[in-house]
Short mmCIF file of C-alpha atoms and ligand atoms in Angstrom, two decimals:
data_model
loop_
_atom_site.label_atom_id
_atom_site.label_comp_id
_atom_site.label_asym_id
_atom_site.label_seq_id
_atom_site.Cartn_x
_atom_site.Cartn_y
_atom_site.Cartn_z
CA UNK A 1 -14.59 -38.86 14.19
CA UNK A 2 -12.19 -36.49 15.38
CA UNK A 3 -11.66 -33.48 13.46
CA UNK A 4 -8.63 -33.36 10.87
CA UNK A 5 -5.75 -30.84 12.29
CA UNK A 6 -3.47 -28.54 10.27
CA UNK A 7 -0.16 -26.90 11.23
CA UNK A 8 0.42 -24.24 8.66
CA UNK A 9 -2.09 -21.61 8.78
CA UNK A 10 -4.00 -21.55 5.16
CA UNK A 11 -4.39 -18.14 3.13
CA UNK A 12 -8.12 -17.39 2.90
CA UNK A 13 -9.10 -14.89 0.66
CA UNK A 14 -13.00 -14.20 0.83
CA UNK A 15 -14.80 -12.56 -2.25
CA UNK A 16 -17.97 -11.20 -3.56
CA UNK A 17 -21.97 -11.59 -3.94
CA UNK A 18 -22.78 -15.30 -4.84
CA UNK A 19 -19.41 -16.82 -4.82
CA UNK A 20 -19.33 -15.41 -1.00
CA UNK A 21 -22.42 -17.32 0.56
CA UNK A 22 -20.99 -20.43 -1.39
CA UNK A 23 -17.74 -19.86 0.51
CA UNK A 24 -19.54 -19.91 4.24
CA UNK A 25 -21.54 -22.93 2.97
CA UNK A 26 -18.68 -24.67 1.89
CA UNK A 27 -16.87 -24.01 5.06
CA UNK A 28 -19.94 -25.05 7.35
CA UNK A 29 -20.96 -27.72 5.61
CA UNK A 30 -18.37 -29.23 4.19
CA UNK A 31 -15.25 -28.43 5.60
CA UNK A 32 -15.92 -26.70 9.21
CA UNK A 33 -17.54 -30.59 10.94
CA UNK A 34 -14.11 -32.34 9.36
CA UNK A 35 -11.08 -30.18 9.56
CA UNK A 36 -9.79 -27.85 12.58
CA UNK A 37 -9.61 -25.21 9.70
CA UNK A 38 -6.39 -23.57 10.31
CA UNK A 39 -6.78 -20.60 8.42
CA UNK A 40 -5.26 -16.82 8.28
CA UNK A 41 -8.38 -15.15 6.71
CA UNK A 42 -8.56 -11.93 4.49
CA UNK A 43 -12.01 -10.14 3.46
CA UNK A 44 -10.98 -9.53 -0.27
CA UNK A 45 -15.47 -8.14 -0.52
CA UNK A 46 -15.40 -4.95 -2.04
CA UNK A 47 -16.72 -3.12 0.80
CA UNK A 48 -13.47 -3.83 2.36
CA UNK A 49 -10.96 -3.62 0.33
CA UNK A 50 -12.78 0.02 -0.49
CA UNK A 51 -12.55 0.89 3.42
CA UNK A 52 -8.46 -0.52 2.98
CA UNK A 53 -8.23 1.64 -0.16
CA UNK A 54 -6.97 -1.96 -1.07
CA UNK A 55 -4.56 -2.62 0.92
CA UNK A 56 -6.02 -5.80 2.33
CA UNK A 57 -5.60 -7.40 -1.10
CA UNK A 58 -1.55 -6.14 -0.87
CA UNK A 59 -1.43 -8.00 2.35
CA UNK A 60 -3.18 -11.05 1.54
CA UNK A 61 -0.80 -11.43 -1.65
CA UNK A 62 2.11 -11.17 1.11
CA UNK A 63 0.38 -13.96 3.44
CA UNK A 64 0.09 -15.88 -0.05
CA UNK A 65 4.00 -15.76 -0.28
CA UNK A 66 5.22 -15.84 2.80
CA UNK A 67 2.86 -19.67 3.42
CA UNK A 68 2.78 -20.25 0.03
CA UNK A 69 -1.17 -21.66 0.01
CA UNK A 70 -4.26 -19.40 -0.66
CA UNK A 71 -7.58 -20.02 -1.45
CA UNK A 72 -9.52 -17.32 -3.03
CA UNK A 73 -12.89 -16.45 -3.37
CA UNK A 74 -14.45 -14.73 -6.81
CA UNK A 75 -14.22 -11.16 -6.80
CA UNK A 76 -15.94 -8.32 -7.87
CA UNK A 77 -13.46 -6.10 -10.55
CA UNK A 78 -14.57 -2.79 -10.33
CA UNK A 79 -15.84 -0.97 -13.26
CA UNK A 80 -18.19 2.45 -13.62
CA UNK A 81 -21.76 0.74 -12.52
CA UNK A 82 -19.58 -0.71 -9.25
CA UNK A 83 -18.30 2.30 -8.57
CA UNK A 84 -22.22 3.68 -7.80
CA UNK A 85 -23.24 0.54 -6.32
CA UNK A 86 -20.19 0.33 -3.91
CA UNK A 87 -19.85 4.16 -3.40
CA UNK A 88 -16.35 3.67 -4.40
CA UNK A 89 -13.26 5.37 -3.18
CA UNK A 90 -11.07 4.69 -6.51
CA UNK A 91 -11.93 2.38 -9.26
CA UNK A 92 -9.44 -0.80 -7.61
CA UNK A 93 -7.53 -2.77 -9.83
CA UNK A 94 -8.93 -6.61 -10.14
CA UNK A 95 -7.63 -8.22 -7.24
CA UNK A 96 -6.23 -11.30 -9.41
CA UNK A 97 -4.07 -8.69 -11.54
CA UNK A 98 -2.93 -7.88 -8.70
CA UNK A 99 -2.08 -10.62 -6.87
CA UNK A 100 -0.69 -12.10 -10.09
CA UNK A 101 1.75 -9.49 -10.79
CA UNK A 102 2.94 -9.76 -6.91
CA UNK A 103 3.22 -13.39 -7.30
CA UNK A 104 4.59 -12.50 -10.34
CA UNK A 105 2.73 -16.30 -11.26
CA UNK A 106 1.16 -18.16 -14.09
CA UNK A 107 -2.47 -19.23 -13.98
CA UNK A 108 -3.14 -23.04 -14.57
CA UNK A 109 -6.89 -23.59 -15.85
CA UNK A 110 -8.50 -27.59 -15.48
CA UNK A 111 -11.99 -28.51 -16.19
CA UNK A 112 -13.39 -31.34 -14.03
CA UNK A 113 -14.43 -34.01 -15.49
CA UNK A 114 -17.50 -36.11 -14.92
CA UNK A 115 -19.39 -38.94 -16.56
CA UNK A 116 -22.82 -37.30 -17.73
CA UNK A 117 -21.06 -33.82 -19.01
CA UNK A 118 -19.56 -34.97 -22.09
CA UNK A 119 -17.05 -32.78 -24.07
CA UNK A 120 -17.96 -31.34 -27.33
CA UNK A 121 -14.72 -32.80 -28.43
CA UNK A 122 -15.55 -36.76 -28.01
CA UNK A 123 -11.90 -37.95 -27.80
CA UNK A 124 -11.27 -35.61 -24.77
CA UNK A 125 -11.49 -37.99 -21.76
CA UNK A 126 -8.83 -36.30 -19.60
CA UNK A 127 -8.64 -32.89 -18.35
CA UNK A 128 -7.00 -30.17 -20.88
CA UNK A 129 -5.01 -27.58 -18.53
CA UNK A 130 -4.24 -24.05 -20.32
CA UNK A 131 -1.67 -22.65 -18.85
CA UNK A 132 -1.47 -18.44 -20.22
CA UNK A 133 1.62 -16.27 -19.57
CA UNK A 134 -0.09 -13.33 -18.68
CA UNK A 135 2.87 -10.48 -19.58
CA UNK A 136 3.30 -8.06 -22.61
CA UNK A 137 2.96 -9.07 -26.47
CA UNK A 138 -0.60 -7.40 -27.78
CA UNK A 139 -1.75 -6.89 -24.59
CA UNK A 140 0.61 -3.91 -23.97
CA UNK A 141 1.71 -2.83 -27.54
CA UNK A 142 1.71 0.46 -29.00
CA UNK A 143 -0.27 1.01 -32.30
CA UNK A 144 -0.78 3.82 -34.79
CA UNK A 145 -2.60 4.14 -37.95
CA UNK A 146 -0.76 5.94 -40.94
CA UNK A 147 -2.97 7.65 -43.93
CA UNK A 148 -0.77 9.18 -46.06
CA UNK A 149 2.81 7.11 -47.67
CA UNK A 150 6.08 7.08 -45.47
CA UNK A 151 8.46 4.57 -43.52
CA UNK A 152 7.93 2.90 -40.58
CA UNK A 153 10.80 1.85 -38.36
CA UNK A 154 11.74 -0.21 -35.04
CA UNK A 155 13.94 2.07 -33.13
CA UNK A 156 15.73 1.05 -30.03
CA UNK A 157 17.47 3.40 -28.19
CA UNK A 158 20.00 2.52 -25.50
CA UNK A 159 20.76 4.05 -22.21
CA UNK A 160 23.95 5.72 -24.04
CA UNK A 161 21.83 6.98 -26.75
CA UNK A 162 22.70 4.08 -29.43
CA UNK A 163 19.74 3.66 -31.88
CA UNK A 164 19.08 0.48 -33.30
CA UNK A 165 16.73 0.59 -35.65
CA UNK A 166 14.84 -2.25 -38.19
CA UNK A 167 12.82 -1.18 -41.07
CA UNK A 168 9.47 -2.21 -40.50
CA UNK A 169 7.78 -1.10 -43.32
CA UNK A 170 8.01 1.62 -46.64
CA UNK A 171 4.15 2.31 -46.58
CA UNK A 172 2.97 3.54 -50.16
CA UNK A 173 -0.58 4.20 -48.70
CA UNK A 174 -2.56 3.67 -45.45
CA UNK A 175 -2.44 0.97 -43.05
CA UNK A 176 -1.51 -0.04 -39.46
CA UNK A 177 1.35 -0.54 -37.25
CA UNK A 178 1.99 -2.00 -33.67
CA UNK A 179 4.42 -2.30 -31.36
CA UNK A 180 5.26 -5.00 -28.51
CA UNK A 181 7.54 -6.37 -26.59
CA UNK A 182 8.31 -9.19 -24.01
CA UNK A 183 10.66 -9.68 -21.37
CA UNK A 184 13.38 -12.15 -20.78
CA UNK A 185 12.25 -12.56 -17.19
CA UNK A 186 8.96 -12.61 -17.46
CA UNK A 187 9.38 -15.43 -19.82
CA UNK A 188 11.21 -17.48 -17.93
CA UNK A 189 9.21 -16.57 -14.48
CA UNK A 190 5.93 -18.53 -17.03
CA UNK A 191 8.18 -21.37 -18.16
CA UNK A 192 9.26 -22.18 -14.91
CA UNK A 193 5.97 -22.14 -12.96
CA UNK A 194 5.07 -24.31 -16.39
CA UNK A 195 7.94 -26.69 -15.48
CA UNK A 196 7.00 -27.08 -11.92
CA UNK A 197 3.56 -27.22 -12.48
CA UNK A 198 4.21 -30.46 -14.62
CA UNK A 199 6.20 -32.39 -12.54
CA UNK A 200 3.40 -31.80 -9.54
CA UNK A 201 0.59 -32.74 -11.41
CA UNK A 202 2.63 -35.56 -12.94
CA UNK A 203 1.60 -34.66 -16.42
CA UNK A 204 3.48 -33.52 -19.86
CA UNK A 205 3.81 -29.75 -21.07
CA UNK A 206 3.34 -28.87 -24.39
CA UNK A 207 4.44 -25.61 -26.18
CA UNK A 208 4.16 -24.05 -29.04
CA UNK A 209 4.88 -20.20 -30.46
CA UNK A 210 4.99 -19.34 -34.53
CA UNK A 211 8.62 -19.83 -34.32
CA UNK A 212 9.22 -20.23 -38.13
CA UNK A 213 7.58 -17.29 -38.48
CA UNK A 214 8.67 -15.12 -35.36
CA UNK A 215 12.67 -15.65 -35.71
CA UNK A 216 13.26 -12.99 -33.04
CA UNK A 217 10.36 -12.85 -31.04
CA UNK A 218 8.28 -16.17 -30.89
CA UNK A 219 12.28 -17.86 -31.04
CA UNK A 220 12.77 -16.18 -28.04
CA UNK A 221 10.32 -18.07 -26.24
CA UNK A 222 10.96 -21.44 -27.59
CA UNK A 223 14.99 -21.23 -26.35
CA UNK A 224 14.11 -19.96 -23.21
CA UNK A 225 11.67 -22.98 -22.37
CA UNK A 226 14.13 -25.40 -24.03
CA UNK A 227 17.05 -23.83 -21.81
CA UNK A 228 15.29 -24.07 -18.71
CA UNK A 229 14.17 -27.19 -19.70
CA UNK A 230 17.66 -28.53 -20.56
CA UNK A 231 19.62 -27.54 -17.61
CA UNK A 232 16.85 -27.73 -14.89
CA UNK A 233 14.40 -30.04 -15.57
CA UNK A 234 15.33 -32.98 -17.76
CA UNK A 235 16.18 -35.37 -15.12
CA UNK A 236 13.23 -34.09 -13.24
CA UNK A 237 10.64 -35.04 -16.14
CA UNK A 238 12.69 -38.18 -16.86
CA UNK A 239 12.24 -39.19 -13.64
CA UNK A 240 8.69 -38.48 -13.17
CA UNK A 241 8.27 -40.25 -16.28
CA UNK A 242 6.88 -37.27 -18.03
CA UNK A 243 7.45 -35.14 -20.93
CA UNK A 244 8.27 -31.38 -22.82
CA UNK A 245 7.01 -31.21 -26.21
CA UNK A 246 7.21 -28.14 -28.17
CA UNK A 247 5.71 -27.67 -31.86
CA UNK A 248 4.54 -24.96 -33.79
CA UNK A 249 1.27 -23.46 -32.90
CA UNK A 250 -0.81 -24.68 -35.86
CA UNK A 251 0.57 -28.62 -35.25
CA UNK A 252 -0.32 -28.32 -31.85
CA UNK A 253 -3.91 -26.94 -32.18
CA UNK A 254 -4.26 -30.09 -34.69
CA UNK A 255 -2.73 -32.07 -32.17
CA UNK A 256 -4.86 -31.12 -29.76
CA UNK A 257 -8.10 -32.08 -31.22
CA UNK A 258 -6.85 -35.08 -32.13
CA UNK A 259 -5.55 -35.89 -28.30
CA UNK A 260 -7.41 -37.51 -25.69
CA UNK A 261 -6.08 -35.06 -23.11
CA UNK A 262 -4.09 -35.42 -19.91
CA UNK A 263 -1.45 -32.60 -20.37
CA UNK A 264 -0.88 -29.24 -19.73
CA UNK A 265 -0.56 -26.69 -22.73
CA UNK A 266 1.45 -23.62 -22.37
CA UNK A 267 0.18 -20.55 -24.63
CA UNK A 268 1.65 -17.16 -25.08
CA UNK A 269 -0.50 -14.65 -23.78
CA UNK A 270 -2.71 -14.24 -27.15
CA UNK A 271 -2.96 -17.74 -27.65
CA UNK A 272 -3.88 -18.65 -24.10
CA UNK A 273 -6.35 -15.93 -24.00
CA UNK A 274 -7.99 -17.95 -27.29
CA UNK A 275 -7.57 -21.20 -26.15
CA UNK A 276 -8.85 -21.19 -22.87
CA UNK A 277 -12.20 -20.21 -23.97
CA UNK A 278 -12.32 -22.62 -26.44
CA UNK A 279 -11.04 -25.63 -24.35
CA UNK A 280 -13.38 -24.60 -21.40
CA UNK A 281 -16.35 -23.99 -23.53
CA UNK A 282 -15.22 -27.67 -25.66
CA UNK A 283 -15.50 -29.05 -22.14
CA UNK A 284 -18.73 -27.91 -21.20
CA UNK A 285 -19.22 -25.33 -18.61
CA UNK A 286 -17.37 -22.59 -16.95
CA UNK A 287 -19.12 -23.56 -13.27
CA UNK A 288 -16.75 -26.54 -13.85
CA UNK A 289 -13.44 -25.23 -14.56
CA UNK A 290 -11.22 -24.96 -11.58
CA UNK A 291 -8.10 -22.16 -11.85
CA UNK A 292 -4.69 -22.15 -10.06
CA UNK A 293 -1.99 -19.42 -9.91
CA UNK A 294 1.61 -20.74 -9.00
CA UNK A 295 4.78 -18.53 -8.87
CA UNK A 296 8.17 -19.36 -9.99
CA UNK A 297 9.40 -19.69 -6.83
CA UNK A 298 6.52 -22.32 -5.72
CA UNK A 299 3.77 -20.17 -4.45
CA UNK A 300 0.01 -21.63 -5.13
CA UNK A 301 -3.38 -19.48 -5.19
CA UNK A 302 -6.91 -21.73 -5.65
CA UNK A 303 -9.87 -20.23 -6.85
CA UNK A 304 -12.69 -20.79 -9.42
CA UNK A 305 -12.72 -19.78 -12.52
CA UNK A 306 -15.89 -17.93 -13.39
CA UNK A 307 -16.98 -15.13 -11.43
CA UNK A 308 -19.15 -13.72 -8.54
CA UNK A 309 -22.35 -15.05 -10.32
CA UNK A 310 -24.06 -11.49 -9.96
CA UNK A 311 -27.28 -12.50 -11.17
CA UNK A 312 -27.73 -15.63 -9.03
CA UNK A 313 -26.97 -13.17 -6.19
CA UNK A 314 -29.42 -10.60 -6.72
CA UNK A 315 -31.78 -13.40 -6.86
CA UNK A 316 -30.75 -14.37 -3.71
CA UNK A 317 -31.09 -11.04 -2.58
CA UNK A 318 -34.32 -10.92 -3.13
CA UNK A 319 -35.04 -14.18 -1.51
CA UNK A 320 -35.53 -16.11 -4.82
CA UNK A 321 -34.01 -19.83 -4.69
CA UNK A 322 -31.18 -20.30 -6.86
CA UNK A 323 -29.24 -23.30 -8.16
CA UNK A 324 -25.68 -21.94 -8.18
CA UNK A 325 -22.69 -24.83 -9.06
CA UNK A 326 -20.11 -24.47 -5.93
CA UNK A 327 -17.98 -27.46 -7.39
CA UNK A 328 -15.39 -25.07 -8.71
CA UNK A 329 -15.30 -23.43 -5.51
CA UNK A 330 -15.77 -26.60 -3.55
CA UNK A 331 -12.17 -27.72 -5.76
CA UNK A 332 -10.59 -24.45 -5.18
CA UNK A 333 -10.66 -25.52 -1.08
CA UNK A 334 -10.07 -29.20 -1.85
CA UNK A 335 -6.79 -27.99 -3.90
CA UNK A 336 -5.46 -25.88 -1.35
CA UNK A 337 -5.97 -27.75 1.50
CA UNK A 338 -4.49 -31.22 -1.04
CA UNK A 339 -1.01 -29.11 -1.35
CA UNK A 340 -1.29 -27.59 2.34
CA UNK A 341 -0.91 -31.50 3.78
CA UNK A 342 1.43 -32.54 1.42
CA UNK A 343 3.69 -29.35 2.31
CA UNK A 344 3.20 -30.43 6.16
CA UNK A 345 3.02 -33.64 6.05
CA UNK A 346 -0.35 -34.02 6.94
CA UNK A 347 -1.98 -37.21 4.93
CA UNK A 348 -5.49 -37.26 6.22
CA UNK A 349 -5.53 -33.53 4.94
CA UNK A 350 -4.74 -34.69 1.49
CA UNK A 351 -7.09 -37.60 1.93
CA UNK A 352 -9.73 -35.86 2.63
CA UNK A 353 -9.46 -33.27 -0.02
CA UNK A 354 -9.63 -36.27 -2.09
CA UNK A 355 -12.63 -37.34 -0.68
CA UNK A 356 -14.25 -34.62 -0.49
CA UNK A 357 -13.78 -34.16 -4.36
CA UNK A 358 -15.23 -37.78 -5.37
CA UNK A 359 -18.19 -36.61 -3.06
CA UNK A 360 -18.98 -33.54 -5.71
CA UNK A 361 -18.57 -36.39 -8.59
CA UNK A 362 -20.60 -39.00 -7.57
CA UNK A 363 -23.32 -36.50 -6.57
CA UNK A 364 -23.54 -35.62 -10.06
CA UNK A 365 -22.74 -39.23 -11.77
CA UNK A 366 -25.63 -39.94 -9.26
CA UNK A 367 -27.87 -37.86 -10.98
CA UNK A 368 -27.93 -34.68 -8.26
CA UNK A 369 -26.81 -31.49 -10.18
CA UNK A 370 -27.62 -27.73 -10.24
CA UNK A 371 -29.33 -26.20 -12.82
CA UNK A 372 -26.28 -25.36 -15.47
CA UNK A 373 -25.60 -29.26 -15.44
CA UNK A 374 -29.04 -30.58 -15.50
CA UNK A 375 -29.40 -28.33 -18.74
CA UNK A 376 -26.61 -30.07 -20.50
CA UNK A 377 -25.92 -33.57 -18.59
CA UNK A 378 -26.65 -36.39 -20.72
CA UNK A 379 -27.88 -38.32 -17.93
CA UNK A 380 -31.45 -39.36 -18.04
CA UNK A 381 -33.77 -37.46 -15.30
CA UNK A 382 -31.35 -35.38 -13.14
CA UNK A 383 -32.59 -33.94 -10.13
CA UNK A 384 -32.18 -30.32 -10.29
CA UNK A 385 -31.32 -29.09 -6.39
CA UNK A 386 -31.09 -25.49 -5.08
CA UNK A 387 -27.72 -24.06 -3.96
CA UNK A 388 -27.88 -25.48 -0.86
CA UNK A 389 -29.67 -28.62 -1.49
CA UNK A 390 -27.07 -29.36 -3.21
CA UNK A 391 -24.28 -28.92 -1.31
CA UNK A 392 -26.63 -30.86 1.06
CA UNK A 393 -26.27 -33.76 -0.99
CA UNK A 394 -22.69 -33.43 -1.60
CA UNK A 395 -22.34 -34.15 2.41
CA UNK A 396 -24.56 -37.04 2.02
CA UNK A 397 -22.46 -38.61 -0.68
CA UNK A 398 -19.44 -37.48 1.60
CA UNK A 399 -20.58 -39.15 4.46
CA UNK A 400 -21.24 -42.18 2.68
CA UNK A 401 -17.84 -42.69 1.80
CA UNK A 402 -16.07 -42.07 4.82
P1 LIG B 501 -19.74 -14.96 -13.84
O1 LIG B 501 -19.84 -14.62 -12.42
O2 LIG B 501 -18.71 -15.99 -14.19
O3 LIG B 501 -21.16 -15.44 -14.35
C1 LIG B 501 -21.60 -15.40 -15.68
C2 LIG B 501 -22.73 -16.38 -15.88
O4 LIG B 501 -22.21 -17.70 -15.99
C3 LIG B 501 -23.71 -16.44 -14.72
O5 LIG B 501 -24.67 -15.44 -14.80
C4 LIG B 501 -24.25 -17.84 -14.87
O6 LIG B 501 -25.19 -17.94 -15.93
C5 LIG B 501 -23.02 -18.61 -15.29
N1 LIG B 501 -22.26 -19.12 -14.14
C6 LIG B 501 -20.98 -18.77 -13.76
N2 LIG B 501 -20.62 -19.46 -12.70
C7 LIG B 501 -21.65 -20.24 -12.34
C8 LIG B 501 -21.88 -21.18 -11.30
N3 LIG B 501 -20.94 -21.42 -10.38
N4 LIG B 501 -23.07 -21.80 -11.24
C9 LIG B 501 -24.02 -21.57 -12.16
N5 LIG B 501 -23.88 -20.69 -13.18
C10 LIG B 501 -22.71 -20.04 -13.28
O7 LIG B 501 -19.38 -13.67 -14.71
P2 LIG B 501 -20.02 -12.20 -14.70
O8 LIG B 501 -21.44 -12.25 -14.30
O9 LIG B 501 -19.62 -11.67 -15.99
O10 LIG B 501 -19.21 -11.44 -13.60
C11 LIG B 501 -19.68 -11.18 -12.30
C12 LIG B 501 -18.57 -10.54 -11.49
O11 LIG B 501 -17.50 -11.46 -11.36
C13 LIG B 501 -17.98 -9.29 -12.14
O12 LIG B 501 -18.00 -8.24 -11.21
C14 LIG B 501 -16.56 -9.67 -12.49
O13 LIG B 501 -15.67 -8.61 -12.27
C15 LIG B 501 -16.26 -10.80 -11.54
N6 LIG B 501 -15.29 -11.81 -12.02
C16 LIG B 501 -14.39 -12.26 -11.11
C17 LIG B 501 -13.51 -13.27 -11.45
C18 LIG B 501 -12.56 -13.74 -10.41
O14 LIG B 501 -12.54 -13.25 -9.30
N7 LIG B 501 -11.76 -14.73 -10.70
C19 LIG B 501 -13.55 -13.84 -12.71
C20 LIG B 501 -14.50 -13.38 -13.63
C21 LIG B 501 -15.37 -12.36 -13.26
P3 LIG B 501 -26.78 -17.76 -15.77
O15 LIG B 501 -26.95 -16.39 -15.22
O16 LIG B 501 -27.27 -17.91 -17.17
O17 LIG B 501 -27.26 -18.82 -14.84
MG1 LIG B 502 -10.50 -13.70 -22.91
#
């Protein structure tokens, strides 16, 4: 078979520890004997982006705009026990935040669904995404704790020294206070990526903020998304035969339980940040939850949406066999390369990303898992295989098909 060509050079962003030997399996295994892989590559490992002081992750979220497709590896964040093991420069920002706020983008997180992992939630047959705007509110408020009586007050202060201020409370005792904000464009930076997002994965957006409640704030939200919505993307969804829903937050958490699944559901930052632990955990493991950033403007990032998988690593290290799940991984490459051909025209590209993804399912439906599945699959006598046993078998399957 001749090997699959692409014209438009694909951002790859390698990572850390575990997550990076998947990567050069994937790519040798799976990807390397069927596609010419096209790809402008960027060593996002630790080492090097601490011999960069960074700036390779900079540059790689430039690459990411200026082709618009990027597939990312997990990567280490840095904290105080890195810092010793990496003999660190500077403790570096997390790569994602990074990239994210360069993008300026909103992350889209899907399980994947297969017959064998059942959902804790029984009526959930299709996919749940969780989209999270992933700007201001709680996460960058101000708070204070009073002890003694007094008032507190909103006070906003223009650049002409105008105060506007809102009583916020006449405290007769002790308590607590915060402060937050949110910002016009930020918001409507996360509905549109929302908006696009739908219409290319064909699906309805839900969205819901504590409206009734929030008359300034959460309202904000809700007319910005219905604004959007109204003078950009009505015909759009109407013509993609899909639909915006918004409710209040409490209706659509009952909704949700209640829904078989198959849309995505836009949360403000708090409420994503709840949420998507709840619907990834509901759906059964974080080895199978796939993660997407996409700008405003159109720009997609792939990547997995658990981590490095330290411990598996240092396992590996020490020349112990592990069983690490590289389907998330596996669907961070199939999703980039899937939007790469349909950007350039390139349908075998696309096909083959499709392909390659009901390989990894009917490998499992088949009964050929890694450890964190065989644990919880429902399916009678899985085979448990080794990291790269298993991607092994994921060829086989793949081969079978083609
Ligand atoms: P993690 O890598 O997601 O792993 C946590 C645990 O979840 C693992 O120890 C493993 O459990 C299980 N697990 C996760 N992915 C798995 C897979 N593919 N196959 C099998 N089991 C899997 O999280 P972490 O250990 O807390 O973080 C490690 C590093 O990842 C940190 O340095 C963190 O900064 C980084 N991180 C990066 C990203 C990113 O780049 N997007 C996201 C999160 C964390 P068992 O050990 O019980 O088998
Ligand atoms: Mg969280």
């Amino acid at each position: 078979m001749e090997k699959i060509k692409m014209t438009t050079p694909l951002v790859e962003m390698d990572g850390d520890e575990m997550t990076r030997i998947l990567w050069k399996l994937i790519k040798d295994e799976l990807l390397s004997p069927y596609i010419e892989l096209n790809t402008e590559y960027y060593d996002l490992g630790l080492e090097y982006r601490n011999e960069t002081n960074d700036q390779v992750t900079i540059d790689s979220a430039e690459a990411a705009k200026r082709y618009g497709v990027a597939v990312k590896c997990a990567t280490i964040t840095p904290n105080a026990a890195r810092m010793t093991e990496y003999n660190l420069k500077e403790m570096y920002k997390s790569p994602n935040g990074t990239i994210r706020a360069m993008l300026d983008g909103t992350v889209f997180r899907a399980p994947i669904i297969v017959k064998g992992i059942e959902p804790y939630v029984k009526n959930w047959t299709k996919p749940i995404t969780i989209a999270r705007h992933a700007y201001g509110d709680v996460y960058k408020a101000s708070e204070m704790k009073v002890s003694a009586p007094g008032k507190a007050e909103l006070v906003f202060t223009d650049e002409n020294g105008k105060e506007t201020r809102e009583l916020i409370h006449n405290f007769k005792g002790a308590g607590v206070l915060q402060g937050m904000h949110n910002l016009e464009c930020s918001i409507e930076s996360f509905a549109k990526s929302c908006f696009n997002f739908a219409l290319e994965t064909r699906q309805d957006l839900w969205f819901a903020t504590k409206d009734t409640i929030s008359k300034k704030y959460d309202h904000t939200f809700k007319d910005i998304f219905q604004e959007i919505f109204d003078n950009e993307y009505k015909e759009k969804f109407a013509d993609a035969g899909i639909k915006y829903f918004y409710t209040l937050i409490d209706d659509a958490v009952a909704r949700v339980m209640r829904s078989e699944g198959g849309y995505i559901w836009a949360c403000k930052n708090y409420d994503g940040d709840v949420m998507s632990d709840m619907v990834a955990t509901a759906f059964g493991s974080l080895s199978m939850m796939t993660s997407v950033l996409v700008s405003p403007d159109g720009c997609y990032e792939f990547e997995a949406a658990h981590g490095t998988v330290q411990r598996h690593y240092y396992k590996h290290l020490k020349g112990e066999e592990t069983s690490t799940n590289p389907i998330a991984t596996i669907y961070a490459w199939t999703g980039a390369l899937r939007k790469r051909g349909e950007l350039d025209n390139i349908p075998e590209l696309a096909g083959f990303a499709d392909l390659l993804e009901r390989a990894c399912i009917k490998t499992i439906e088949d009964g050929k898992m890694t450890k964190d599945l065989a644990l919880i699959t429902s399916i009678e006598n899985p085979v448990t295989l080794n990291t790269q046993d298993f991607i092994k078998a994921v060829r086989e399957t793949l081969e079978g098909l083609m």
